[in-house]
Structure formats: C-alpha cells, structure tokens
C-alpha cells in the first residue's frame, strides 16, 4: 500500500469522479485508475462501485476512507515537524520592533539567539507600532515588539505583555534641569522647548497625550526625527525629550535623565503575532530566547532601571 495510492483513493472518494480526481492531483486519469485498481488488488476488495458511471464507495471503501485520511494527515504532520526542525538550521525570522526597543532591548537578545542558531537569518523592521501591526496583518512579519495599548483598528493579534517601562525626561547636561532638579510633573514641560519624534512613533503619542492631560499643548523646536536624531538634538541644546528609561540609560553621556513624579508615565511592551497564523518554528524559538533572556536579567537584577518584568513565568 503506497501513500500515493491512498491519496488517489481519498480524492476519488471526495469528488466521486475519476477525471475530476485526476485533475485535482495533477495526474493523467488512466494512471490514477491503474493505481486504484492496484490498491484494490492488494486489499482483495473493490473500493468503488462503478455502475453506469456513478461512483460510490463500497463497504470496503467506507471502512478504508477514515483510516486513509488519518494516514495522510499523520504523514503531513510528520513532514511538517521535520521541516520545523530543519528551520532551526536554516531559514529566517522576520521581526519588527519600535526604534527605542531596537536600541535598548534587542541587541543582547538577538546576540543570544544568533549564538544558538547562527544559520537563521534575522530580518529586522524598525518602525512604530501602528506600522508594525499593519505589516503583521499583511504577513510581512512573523513577530513584532509593540507598545500597548494599540491605537486604531488592528487585526486579530495574540499579544504577550513583556515589560512595563518608565518614561523619563532627557535634557542637556549643560542646561538647568526641568522641574528644578527633582522629579518632573508633566505640567513642568509647559512652555519648555521639546524635541519631538515623527508621526507614527508611540513616544510622540504618549508625550502629547500627557501634555494635553496636564492642560497644555507642547512646544516643539524640532519635530520629525528618528531616535538617534532626537538624542543628538537634545545634546545640542534644542530642547528636552521624553524617552524610555532603557534608552536614556544607554544614551547617558552629555544628557541628564529626570524621572517623572509619581504616578509617573509608563508604557507596556508586548510581543505580538497574528492569531490566525502560527509563527514558524524559528520565530517561536526567538520568542523563547527573548523570554529566557528577560527572566534571567530580572533574576540577576540586570533589567534597565525603571523597567519591570511582567512576562508570564
């Protein structure tokens, strides 16, 4: 009994027509019929009643059909599992992340993953959460690190909350600190020149929302920059900026970091993928490495200041 014979048998059973079955499996109809007859000879029973051109399953065919379907399904599962294992020795992971996470979180995580699986190609898309969600929806990414809550309509996503991170005010070390040197209230930023990210950055929305909640519109000296540009503009004395604590910690030279007064400003970082499509094995392995890295960093007290682990155990 051959796999091909079982496939032909199931296809004829589903179409109840030899010619249509042959078209579905892309073989000539005589070849398909010959394989069905060979299977019947091996089993010692006819599988189809062919009276007057009407194709119907015999009792033997009815008994074989569920077993044949199970064998075909198990074979496909076996093929899939082997391919998944092979993917850890080759293949790619398409990961999206916000620019601040590319700067503050991903370098150590991607290094750990690359050390374990050097043959897997890592493709990184750096953008705001809104754009990353769009890329997930159209199948251009396997995973994305996004900031919650997501704004606007989004496809069905499965999200795993990873970190809760404090936001801080970054200012030039050569100018007076905002708020007089102590923790900053959003109202302390009123009339304070600010450097602002381009539209689409989560930090832009968070900053503007906090300022409006305090009763004022922020004043921008420069807007439209990416992460490195914003840090450079702040160092040059063009204004202050609101940044994640892990980015501010890495960008310390020439800058002053001031926390917000309680309850502070925070953002939640999550890992997302489409609910209707399971990530490939390599992407699931990257997710595992990311979670292990975060737990080990938390256990050893090595998470960046102002960052709290909330990922599941």
GROMACS .gro file of C-alpha atoms in nm:
model
  313
    1UNK     CA    1   0.000   0.000   0.000
    2UNK     CA    2   0.153   0.330  -0.111
    3UNK     CA    3   0.095   0.685   0.009
    4UNK     CA    4   0.015   0.790  -0.348
    5UNK     CA    5  -0.250   0.520  -0.380
    6UNK     CA    6  -0.421   0.635  -0.059
    7UNK     CA    7  -0.414   0.996  -0.180
    8UNK     CA    8  -0.578   0.899  -0.508
    9UNK     CA    9  -0.837   0.687  -0.328
   10UNK     CA   10  -0.936   0.971  -0.091
   11UNK     CA   11  -0.955   1.219  -0.378
   12UNK     CA   12  -1.185   0.994  -0.581
   13UNK     CA   13  -1.399   0.935  -0.270
   14UNK     CA   14  -1.434   1.312  -0.220
   15UNK     CA   15  -1.502   1.403  -0.585
   16UNK     CA   16  -1.695   1.085  -0.677
   17UNK     CA   17  -1.541   1.125  -1.021
   18UNK     CA   18  -1.217   0.975  -1.160
   19UNK     CA   19  -1.148   1.252  -1.411
   20UNK     CA   20  -1.202   1.536  -1.161
   21UNK     CA   21  -0.992   1.349  -0.906
   22UNK     CA   22  -0.709   1.313  -1.158
   23UNK     CA   23  -0.724   1.687  -1.232
   24UNK     CA   24  -0.707   1.770  -0.861
   25UNK     CA   25  -0.392   1.563  -0.800
   26UNK     CA   26  -0.240   1.660  -1.139
   27UNK     CA   27  -0.205   1.314  -1.295
   28UNK     CA   28  -0.348   1.152  -1.605
   29UNK     CA   29  -0.680   0.979  -1.544
   30UNK     CA   30  -0.559   0.636  -1.670
   31UNK     CA   31  -0.265   0.647  -1.427
   32UNK     CA   32  -0.495   0.729  -1.136
   33UNK     CA   33  -0.732   0.446  -1.232
   34UNK     CA   34  -0.443   0.200  -1.254
   35UNK     CA   35  -0.324   0.292  -0.904
   36UNK     CA   36  -0.675   0.249  -0.762
   37UNK     CA   37  -0.702  -0.097  -0.923
   38UNK     CA   38  -0.360  -0.192  -0.783
   39UNK     CA   39  -0.476  -0.088  -0.436
   40UNK     CA   40  -0.795  -0.294  -0.475
   41UNK     CA   41  -0.594  -0.599  -0.581
   42UNK     CA   42  -0.365  -0.562  -0.280
   43UNK     CA   43  -0.660  -0.530  -0.041
   44UNK     CA   44  -0.860  -0.805  -0.211
   45UNK     CA   45  -1.175  -0.593  -0.234
   46UNK     CA   46  -1.332  -0.337  -0.463
   47UNK     CA   47  -1.337   0.011  -0.314
   48UNK     CA   48  -1.579   0.178  -0.557
   49UNK     CA   49  -1.900   0.075  -0.726
   50UNK     CA   50  -1.882   0.194  -1.085
   51UNK     CA   51  -2.232   0.109  -1.209
   52UNK     CA   52  -2.338   0.314  -1.512
   53UNK     CA   53  -2.076   0.579  -1.450
   54UNK     CA   54  -2.192   0.654  -1.098
   55UNK     CA   55  -1.905   0.632  -0.849
   56UNK     CA   56  -1.996   0.521  -0.498
   57UNK     CA   57  -1.796   0.373  -0.212
   58UNK     CA   58  -1.840   0.005  -0.138
   59UNK     CA   59  -1.849  -0.122   0.219
   60UNK     CA   60  -1.475  -0.182   0.194
   61UNK     CA   61  -1.425   0.172   0.065
   62UNK     CA   62  -1.632   0.317   0.352
   63UNK     CA   63  -1.417   0.126   0.601
   64UNK     CA   64  -1.090   0.240   0.440
   65UNK     CA   65  -1.177   0.609   0.398
   66UNK     CA   66  -1.133   0.732   0.761
   67UNK     CA   67  -0.818   0.524   0.800
   68UNK     CA   68  -0.671   0.659   0.476
   69UNK     CA   69  -0.747   1.017   0.580
   70UNK     CA   70  -0.577   0.961   0.915
   71UNK     CA   71  -0.267   0.815   0.748
   72UNK     CA   72  -0.246   1.111   0.509
   73UNK     CA   73  -0.289   1.357   0.795
   74UNK     CA   74  -0.022   1.185   1.006
   75UNK     CA   75   0.215   1.186   0.711
   76UNK     CA   76   0.163   1.559   0.661
   77UNK     CA   77   0.218   1.620   1.033
   78UNK     CA   78   0.541   1.423   1.022
   79UNK     CA   79   0.661   1.621   0.721
   80UNK     CA   80   0.573   1.950   0.892
   81UNK     CA   81   0.751   1.859   1.215
   82UNK     CA   82   1.068   1.759   1.031
   83UNK     CA   83   1.060   2.082   0.830
   84UNK     CA   84   1.017   2.278   1.153
   85UNK     CA   85   1.328   2.114   1.298
   86UNK     CA   86   1.520   2.186   0.982
   87UNK     CA   87   1.422   2.552   1.008
   88UNK     CA   88   1.637   2.587   1.318
   89UNK     CA   89   1.937   2.504   1.099
   90UNK     CA   90   1.833   2.739   0.821
   91UNK     CA   91   1.562   2.988   0.734
   92UNK     CA   92   1.474   3.329   0.870
   93UNK     CA   93   1.281   3.522   1.132
   94UNK     CA   94   1.111   3.847   1.033
   95UNK     CA   95   1.094   4.063   1.345
   96UNK     CA   96   0.953   4.411   1.382
   97UNK     CA   97   1.031   4.647   1.670
   98UNK     CA   98   0.995   5.010   1.763
   99UNK     CA   99   1.317   5.214   1.733
  100UNK     CA  100   1.356   5.253   2.108
  101UNK     CA  101   1.342   4.875   2.156
  102UNK     CA  102   1.594   4.825   1.876
  103UNK     CA  103   1.827   5.049   2.074
  104UNK     CA  104   1.755   4.934   2.428
  105UNK     CA  105   1.640   4.572   2.430
  106UNK     CA  106   1.714   4.384   2.110
  107UNK     CA  107   2.095   4.393   2.077
  108UNK     CA  108   2.151   4.150   2.367
  109UNK     CA  109   1.853   3.931   2.273
  110UNK     CA  110   1.949   3.897   1.908
  111UNK     CA  111   2.308   3.820   2.004
  112UNK     CA  112   2.188   3.537   2.233
  113UNK     CA  113   1.964   3.399   1.956
  114UNK     CA  114   2.239   3.423   1.695
  115UNK     CA  115   2.483   3.238   1.922
  116UNK     CA  116   2.234   2.949   1.948
  117UNK     CA  117   2.121   2.946   1.583
  118UNK     CA  118   2.383   3.114   1.366
  119UNK     CA  119   2.236   2.981   1.040
  120UNK     CA  120   1.899   3.152   1.087
  121UNK     CA  121   1.879   3.486   0.910
  122UNK     CA  122   1.733   3.769   1.119
  123UNK     CA  123   1.537   4.032   0.926
  124UNK     CA  124   1.453   4.340   1.135
  125UNK     CA  125   1.192   4.603   1.052
  126UNK     CA  126   1.220   4.920   1.261
  127UNK     CA  127   0.903   5.128   1.281
  128UNK     CA  128   0.622   5.250   1.505
  129UNK     CA  129   0.364   5.011   1.649
  130UNK     CA  130   0.094   5.122   1.403
  131UNK     CA  131   0.313   5.036   1.103
  132UNK     CA  132   0.428   4.709   1.261
  133UNK     CA  133   0.069   4.598   1.318
  134UNK     CA  134  -0.006   4.668   0.953
  135UNK     CA  135   0.296   4.459   0.850
  136UNK     CA  136   0.183   4.173   1.074
  137UNK     CA  137  -0.163   4.185   0.916
  138UNK     CA  138  -0.029   4.154   0.561
  139UNK     CA  139   0.207   3.871   0.652
  140UNK     CA  140   0.530   4.070   0.616
  141UNK     CA  141   0.641   3.994   0.974
  142UNK     CA  142   0.642   3.684   1.193
  143UNK     CA  143   0.667   3.870   1.526
  144UNK     CA  144   0.665   4.231   1.640
  145UNK     CA  145   0.757   4.410   1.961
  146UNK     CA  146   0.490   4.676   2.004
  147UNK     CA  147   0.374   4.925   2.263
  148UNK     CA  148   0.032   4.878   2.425
  149UNK     CA  149  -0.238   4.988   2.405
  150UNK     CA  150  -0.252   4.978   2.028
  151UNK     CA  151  -0.427   5.276   1.875
  152UNK     CA  152  -0.676   5.243   1.594
  153UNK     CA  153  -0.824   4.927   1.439
  154UNK     CA  154  -0.599   4.625   1.425
  155UNK     CA  155  -0.624   4.266   1.302
  156UNK     CA  156  -0.671   3.980   1.546
  157UNK     CA  157  -0.340   3.964   1.728
  158UNK     CA  158  -0.209   3.749   2.009
  159UNK     CA  159  -0.001   3.968   2.241
  160UNK     CA  160   0.222   3.869   2.531
  161UNK     CA  161   0.299   4.154   2.770
  162UNK     CA  162   0.672   4.156   2.848
  163UNK     CA  163   0.779   4.471   3.026
  164UNK     CA  164   0.642   4.781   3.192
  165UNK     CA  165   0.885   5.065   3.148
  166UNK     CA  166   0.911   5.412   3.299
  167UNK     CA  167   0.938   5.713   3.073
  168UNK     CA  168   1.181   5.988   3.171
  169UNK     CA  169   1.267   6.340   3.060
  170UNK     CA  170   1.605   6.376   2.892
  171UNK     CA  171   1.768   6.720   2.882
  172UNK     CA  172   2.115   6.859   2.801
  173UNK     CA  173   2.355   6.826   3.092
  174UNK     CA  174   2.463   7.187   3.033
  175UNK     CA  175   2.120   7.347   3.095
  176UNK     CA  176   1.910   7.380   3.414
  177UNK     CA  177   1.712   7.061   3.482
  178UNK     CA  178   1.336   7.060   3.423
  179UNK     CA  179   1.130   7.077   3.741
  180UNK     CA  180   1.407   7.243   3.940
  181UNK     CA  181   1.611   6.929   3.984
  182UNK     CA  182   1.353   6.695   4.140
  183UNK     CA  183   1.107   6.459   3.975
  184UNK     CA  184   0.918   6.618   3.687
  185UNK     CA  185   0.544   6.664   3.656
  186UNK     CA  186   0.403   6.684   3.303
  187UNK     CA  187   0.298   7.042   3.382
  188UNK     CA  188   0.669   7.130   3.425
  189UNK     CA  189   0.707   7.084   3.050
  190UNK     CA  190   0.468   7.370   2.975
  191UNK     CA  191   0.647   7.624   2.754
  192UNK     CA  192   0.962   7.412   2.771
  193UNK     CA  193   1.106   7.365   2.420
  194UNK     CA  194   1.079   6.999   2.319
  195UNK     CA  195   1.233   6.780   2.053
  196UNK     CA  196   0.965   6.554   1.909
  197UNK     CA  197   0.966   6.231   1.711
  198UNK     CA  198   0.797   6.195   1.375
  199UNK     CA  199   0.435   6.091   1.342
  200UNK     CA  200   0.391   5.717   1.391
  201UNK     CA  201   0.622   5.696   1.694
  202UNK     CA  202   0.449   5.568   2.006
  203UNK     CA  203   0.655   5.809   2.217
  204UNK     CA  204   0.510   6.103   2.028
  205UNK     CA  205   0.155   5.997   2.108
  206UNK     CA  206   0.240   5.926   2.474
  207UNK     CA  207   0.410   6.263   2.519
  208UNK     CA  208   0.140   6.468   2.350
  209UNK     CA  209  -0.133   6.285   2.546
  210UNK     CA  210   0.044   6.352   2.878
  211UNK     CA  211   0.088   6.721   2.797
  212UNK     CA  212  -0.276   6.763   2.696
  213UNK     CA  213  -0.388   6.584   3.013
  214UNK     CA  214  -0.189   6.847   3.206
  215UNK     CA  215  -0.378   7.121   3.020
  216UNK     CA  216  -0.137   7.246   2.755
  217UNK     CA  217  -0.006   7.185   2.405
  218UNK     CA  218   0.366   7.100   2.385
  219UNK     CA  219   0.601   7.343   2.212
  220UNK     CA  220   0.828   7.177   1.954
  221UNK     CA  221   1.156   7.328   1.843
  222UNK     CA  222   1.233   7.033   1.615
  223UNK     CA  223   1.000   6.750   1.515
  224UNK     CA  224   1.007   6.461   1.275
  225UNK     CA  225   1.328   6.294   1.391
  226UNK     CA  226   1.424   5.931   1.443
  227UNK     CA  227   1.569   5.806   1.775
  228UNK     CA  228   1.936   5.891   1.709
  229UNK     CA  229   1.844   6.230   1.567
  230UNK     CA  230   1.630   6.319   1.868
  231UNK     CA  231   1.912   6.230   2.107
  232UNK     CA  232   2.151   6.442   1.903
  233UNK     CA  233   1.915   6.739   1.902
  234UNK     CA  234   1.875   6.720   2.280
  235UNK     CA  235   2.253   6.708   2.329
  236UNK     CA  236   2.282   7.015   2.107
  237UNK     CA  237   2.052   7.206   2.342
  238UNK     CA  238   1.749   7.232   2.114
  239UNK     CA  239   1.509   7.107   2.381
  240UNK     CA  240   1.408   6.821   2.606
  241UNK     CA  241   1.253   6.487   2.506
  242UNK     CA  242   1.052   6.211   2.672
  243UNK     CA  243   1.226   5.876   2.631
  244UNK     CA  244   1.205   5.521   2.766
  245UNK     CA  245   1.432   5.465   3.064
  246UNK     CA  246   1.630   5.187   2.891
  247UNK     CA  247   1.718   5.417   2.601
  248UNK     CA  248   1.807   5.705   2.831
  249UNK     CA  249   2.033   5.477   3.032
  250UNK     CA  250   2.235   5.380   2.724
  251UNK     CA  251   2.247   5.740   2.593
  252UNK     CA  252   2.372   5.895   2.920
  253UNK     CA  253   2.688   6.085   2.802
  254UNK     CA  254   2.606   6.453   2.762
  255UNK     CA  255   2.247   6.409   2.881
  256UNK     CA  256   2.062   6.442   3.210
  257UNK     CA  257   1.782   6.197   3.293
  258UNK     CA  258   1.499   6.312   3.519
  259UNK     CA  259   1.217   6.079   3.632
  260UNK     CA  260   0.852   6.176   3.637
  261UNK     CA  261   0.691   6.227   3.977
  262UNK     CA  262   0.451   5.952   4.093
  263UNK     CA  263   0.243   5.801   3.945
  264UNK     CA  264   0.482   5.868   3.660
  265UNK     CA  265   0.449   5.783   3.293
  266UNK     CA  266   0.487   5.423   3.177
  267UNK     CA  267   0.445   5.218   2.866
  268UNK     CA  268   0.380   4.845   2.823
  269UNK     CA  269   0.590   4.646   2.577
  270UNK     CA  270   0.439   4.333   2.423
  271UNK     CA  271   0.530   4.068   2.168
  272UNK     CA  272   0.263   4.023   1.901
  273UNK     CA  273   0.181   3.783   1.619
  274UNK     CA  274  -0.126   3.712   1.411
  275UNK     CA  275  -0.382   3.495   1.588
  276UNK     CA  276  -0.487   3.313   1.273
  277UNK     CA  277  -0.135   3.213   1.168
  278UNK     CA  278   0.103   3.024   1.398
  279UNK     CA  279   0.456   3.170   1.388
  280UNK     CA  280   0.714   2.940   1.224
  281UNK     CA  281   0.937   2.731   1.446
  282UNK     CA  282   1.232   2.971   1.419
  283UNK     CA  283   1.012   3.262   1.530
  284UNK     CA  284   0.882   3.060   1.825
  285UNK     CA  285   1.242   2.986   1.920
  286UNK     CA  286   1.324   3.356   1.912
  287UNK     CA  287   1.025   3.420   2.140
  288UNK     CA  288   1.159   3.157   2.382
  289UNK     CA  289   1.508   3.310   2.381
  290UNK     CA  290   1.359   3.655   2.443
  291UNK     CA  291   1.156   3.536   2.744
  292UNK     CA  292   1.451   3.345   2.891
  293UNK     CA  293   1.675   3.649   2.849
  294UNK     CA  294   1.426   3.877   3.024
  295UNK     CA  295   1.368   3.635   3.314
  296UNK     CA  296   1.741   3.583   3.367
  297UNK     CA  297   1.802   3.958   3.356
  298UNK     CA  298   1.524   4.014   3.612
  299UNK     CA  299   1.654   3.738   3.842
  300UNK     CA  300   2.003   3.886   3.835
  301UNK     CA  301   1.884   4.245   3.879
  302UNK     CA  302   2.011   4.339   3.533
  303UNK     CA  303   1.697   4.484   3.383
  304UNK     CA  304   1.745   4.851   3.293
  305UNK     CA  305   1.643   5.094   3.563
  306UNK     CA  306   1.273   5.176   3.564
  307UNK     CA  307   1.181   4.852   3.388
  308UNK     CA  308   0.957   4.584   3.540
  309UNK     CA  309   0.917   4.230   3.407
  310UNK     CA  310   0.553   4.128   3.356
  311UNK     CA  311   0.605   3.839   3.113
  312UNK     CA  312   0.441   3.507   3.208
  313UNK     CA  313   0.653   3.260   3.402
   0.00000   0.00000   0.00000
